[in-house]
Tab-separated table of C-alpha atoms in Angstrom:
chain	number	residue	atom	x	y	z
A	358	MET	CA	-162.716	-88.171	-34.204
A	359	GLN	CA	-161.818	-85.917	-37.105
A	360	ILE	CA	-158.365	-84.592	-37.871
A	361	SER	CA	-159.439	-81.025	-37.019
A	362	ASP	CA	-160.572	-82.156	-33.553
A	363	GLN	CA	-157.218	-83.860	-33.016
A	364	ILE	CA	-155.356	-80.723	-34.075
A	365	ILE	CA	-157.472	-78.619	-31.703
A	366	GLN	CA	-156.703	-81.046	-28.857
A	367	VAL	CA	-152.987	-80.869	-29.612
A	368	LEU	CA	-153.112	-77.066	-29.784
A	369	GLU	CA	-154.996	-76.949	-26.469
A	370	TYR	CA	-152.352	-79.188	-24.896
A	371	LEU	CA	-149.568	-77.003	-26.309
A	372	ALA	CA	-151.338	-73.831	-25.159
A	373	GLU	CA	-151.782	-75.272	-21.666
A	374	LYS	CA	-148.107	-76.185	-21.561
A	375	MET	CA	-147.079	-72.662	-22.616
A	376	GLY	CA	-149.476	-70.915	-20.250
A	377	VAL	CA	-151.827	-69.488	-22.874
A	378	THR	CA	-155.590	-69.919	-22.825
A	379	ILE	CA	-157.512	-70.145	-26.074
A	380	ASP	CA	-161.186	-69.298	-26.426
A	381	TRP	CA	-162.276	-71.449	-29.335
A	382	SER	CA	-165.647	-69.704	-29.583
A	383	GLN	CA	-164.116	-66.565	-31.047
A	384	GLN	CA	-164.021	-66.026	-34.775
A	385	ASN	CA	-160.317	-65.173	-34.939
A	386	VAL	CA	-158.116	-67.819	-33.337
A	387	LEU	CA	-155.054	-67.067	-35.460
A	388	PRO	CA	-153.393	-64.597	-33.022
A	389	TYR	CA	-153.554	-67.200	-30.241
A	390	VAL	CA	-152.060	-69.890	-32.446
A	391	GLN	CA	-149.302	-67.518	-33.564
A	392	GLN	CA	-148.534	-66.656	-29.942
A	393	ILE	CA	-148.290	-70.352	-29.022
A	394	CYS	CA	-146.023	-71.031	-31.982
A	395	GLU	CA	-143.722	-68.115	-31.150
A	396	LYS	CA	-143.430	-69.242	-27.535
A	397	TYR	CA	-142.707	-72.814	-28.578
A	398	ILE	CA	-139.973	-71.732	-31.006
A	399	ARG	CA	-138.341	-69.547	-28.313
A	400	TYR	CA	-138.528	-72.459	-25.875
A	401	GLU	CA	-136.971	-74.830	-28.406
A	402	ILE	CA	-134.137	-72.401	-29.174
A	403	ALA	CA	-133.442	-71.884	-25.455
A	404	THR	CA	-133.265	-75.605	-24.721
A	405	SER	CA	-131.113	-76.188	-27.802
A	406	VAL	CA	-128.675	-73.493	-26.673
A	407	MET	CA	-128.498	-75.116	-23.231
A	408	TRP	CA	-127.695	-78.509	-24.770
A	409	LEU	CA	-125.212	-76.855	-27.123
A	410	VAL	CA	-123.344	-75.514	-24.090
A	411	VAL	CA	-123.365	-79.018	-22.568
A	412	GLY	CA	-121.873	-80.441	-25.776
A	413	LEU	CA	-119.204	-77.737	-25.834
A	414	MET	CA	-118.377	-78.549	-22.213
A	415	PHE	CA	-117.927	-82.217	-23.158
A	416	VAL	CA	-115.495	-81.301	-25.938
A	417	ALA	CA	-113.631	-78.790	-23.736
A	418	SER	CA	-113.346	-81.298	-20.914
A	419	THR	CA	-111.942	-83.835	-23.380
A	420	ILE	CA	-109.190	-81.377	-24.276
A	421	CYS	CA	-108.401	-80.805	-20.586
A	422	TRP	CA	-108.386	-84.552	-19.924
A	423	ILE	CA	-105.892	-85.113	-22.737
A	424	ARG	CA	-103.487	-82.766	-20.941
A	425	GLU	CA	-104.019	-84.668	-17.685
A	426	TYR	CA	-103.555	-87.952	-19.529
A	427	LYS	CA	-100.106	-86.848	-20.692
A	428	TYR	CA	-99.191	-85.712	-17.176
A	429	CYS	CA	-100.325	-89.017	-15.628
A	430	MET	CA	-98.406	-90.967	-18.247
A	431	LYS	CA	-95.196	-89.207	-17.185
A	432	LYS	CA	-95.901	-89.836	-13.485
A	433	PHE	CA	-96.602	-93.555	-14.020
A	434	ASP	CA	-93.338	-93.887	-15.970
A	435	GLU	CA	-91.416	-92.120	-13.173
A	436	CYS	CA	-92.893	-94.464	-10.532
A	437	GLY	CA	-92.211	-97.587	-12.576
A	438	TRP	CA	-95.852	-98.667	-12.844
A	439	SER	CA	-95.871	-99.070	-16.594
A	440	SER	CA	-97.779	-102.386	-16.436
A	441	LEU	CA	-100.632	-100.728	-14.552
A	442	TRP	CA	-100.510	-97.794	-16.940
A	443	ASP	CA	-101.489	-99.984	-19.893
A	444	PHE	CA	-104.841	-100.793	-18.284
A	445	VAL	CA	-105.424	-97.230	-17.081
A	446	ALA	CA	-104.462	-95.834	-20.483
A	447	MET	CA	-107.005	-98.056	-22.223
A	448	LEU	CA	-109.779	-96.891	-19.874
A	449	CYS	CA	-108.762	-93.259	-20.314
A	450	VAL	CA	-108.703	-93.474	-24.099
A	451	VAL	CA	-112.145	-95.126	-24.195
A	452	ALA	CA	-113.581	-92.457	-21.862
A	453	LEU	CA	-112.015	-89.637	-23.888
A	454	VAL	CA	-113.321	-90.991	-27.186
A	455	LEU	CA	-116.838	-91.476	-25.790
A	456	CYS	CA	-116.855	-87.992	-24.287
A	457	ALA	CA	-115.615	-86.369	-27.498
A	458	ILE	CA	-118.036	-88.272	-29.736
A	459	SER	CA	-121.029	-87.581	-27.492
A	460	GLY	CA	-120.100	-83.886	-27.294
A	461	ILE	CA	-119.786	-83.605	-31.065
A	462	LEU	CA	-123.093	-85.441	-31.616
A	463	ILE	CA	-124.883	-83.174	-29.127
A	464	ILE	CA	-123.468	-80.103	-30.860
A	465	LEU	CA	-124.504	-81.295	-34.330
A	466	VAL	CA	-128.048	-82.228	-33.298
A	467	GLN	CA	-128.632	-78.990	-31.414
A	468	MET	CA	-127.205	-76.852	-34.224
A	469	ASN	CA	-129.664	-78.592	-36.548
A	470	ASP	CA	-132.540	-77.779	-34.177
A	471	ILE	CA	-131.482	-74.131	-33.866
A	472	MET	CA	-131.174	-73.708	-37.635
A	473	ARG	CA	-134.552	-75.368	-38.176
A	474	CYS	CA	-136.164	-73.069	-35.597
A	475	ILE	CA	-134.660	-69.977	-37.213
A	476	PHE	CA	-135.181	-70.810	-40.881
A	477	LEU	CA	-138.146	-73.251	-40.847
A	478	PRO	CA	-140.138	-72.796	-37.647
A	479	GLU	CA	-143.190	-74.359	-39.291
A	480	ALA	CA	-141.310	-77.615	-39.810
A	481	GLN	CA	-140.283	-77.670	-36.151
A	482	ILE	CA	-143.858	-77.061	-35.016
A	483	TYR	CA	-145.145	-79.695	-37.435
A	484	SER	CA	-142.720	-82.311	-36.150
A	485	TYR	CA	-143.669	-81.472	-32.554
A	486	ILE	CA	-147.405	-81.768	-33.281
A	487	LYS	CA	-146.773	-85.000	-35.192
A	488	SER	CA	-144.871	-86.433	-32.206
A	489	LEU	CA	-147.765	-85.529	-29.881
A	490	MET	CA	-150.313	-87.231	-32.118
A	491	LYS	CA	-148.572	-90.630	-31.941
């Protein structure tokens, strides 16, 4: 199988996924390919924005949990359960750090995807086609 046949198969798969039909017998296929590429870039930006919101929610929830952590620390001291608080505090700190790090990583990765889709859509399409050909 030649490379051009593989590319056509990948484009057919992408077109089917985006709801576009391509008639390969026509002389001018470029408008169809451009339409598929535009739809894919819009789809990628939309999913990246959704994941960006999820990452922001992780970071915002970390900030809220820090406030609750301080409140719980005061309550445990008032009740005299300081020995139990050491264990709970360790679990809380680990959960807060994991939540903050995962939120920041999600934000960074999705911002990279959004910038690549805006400034280099060809690179995004190329990496998607390359991942399908594996």
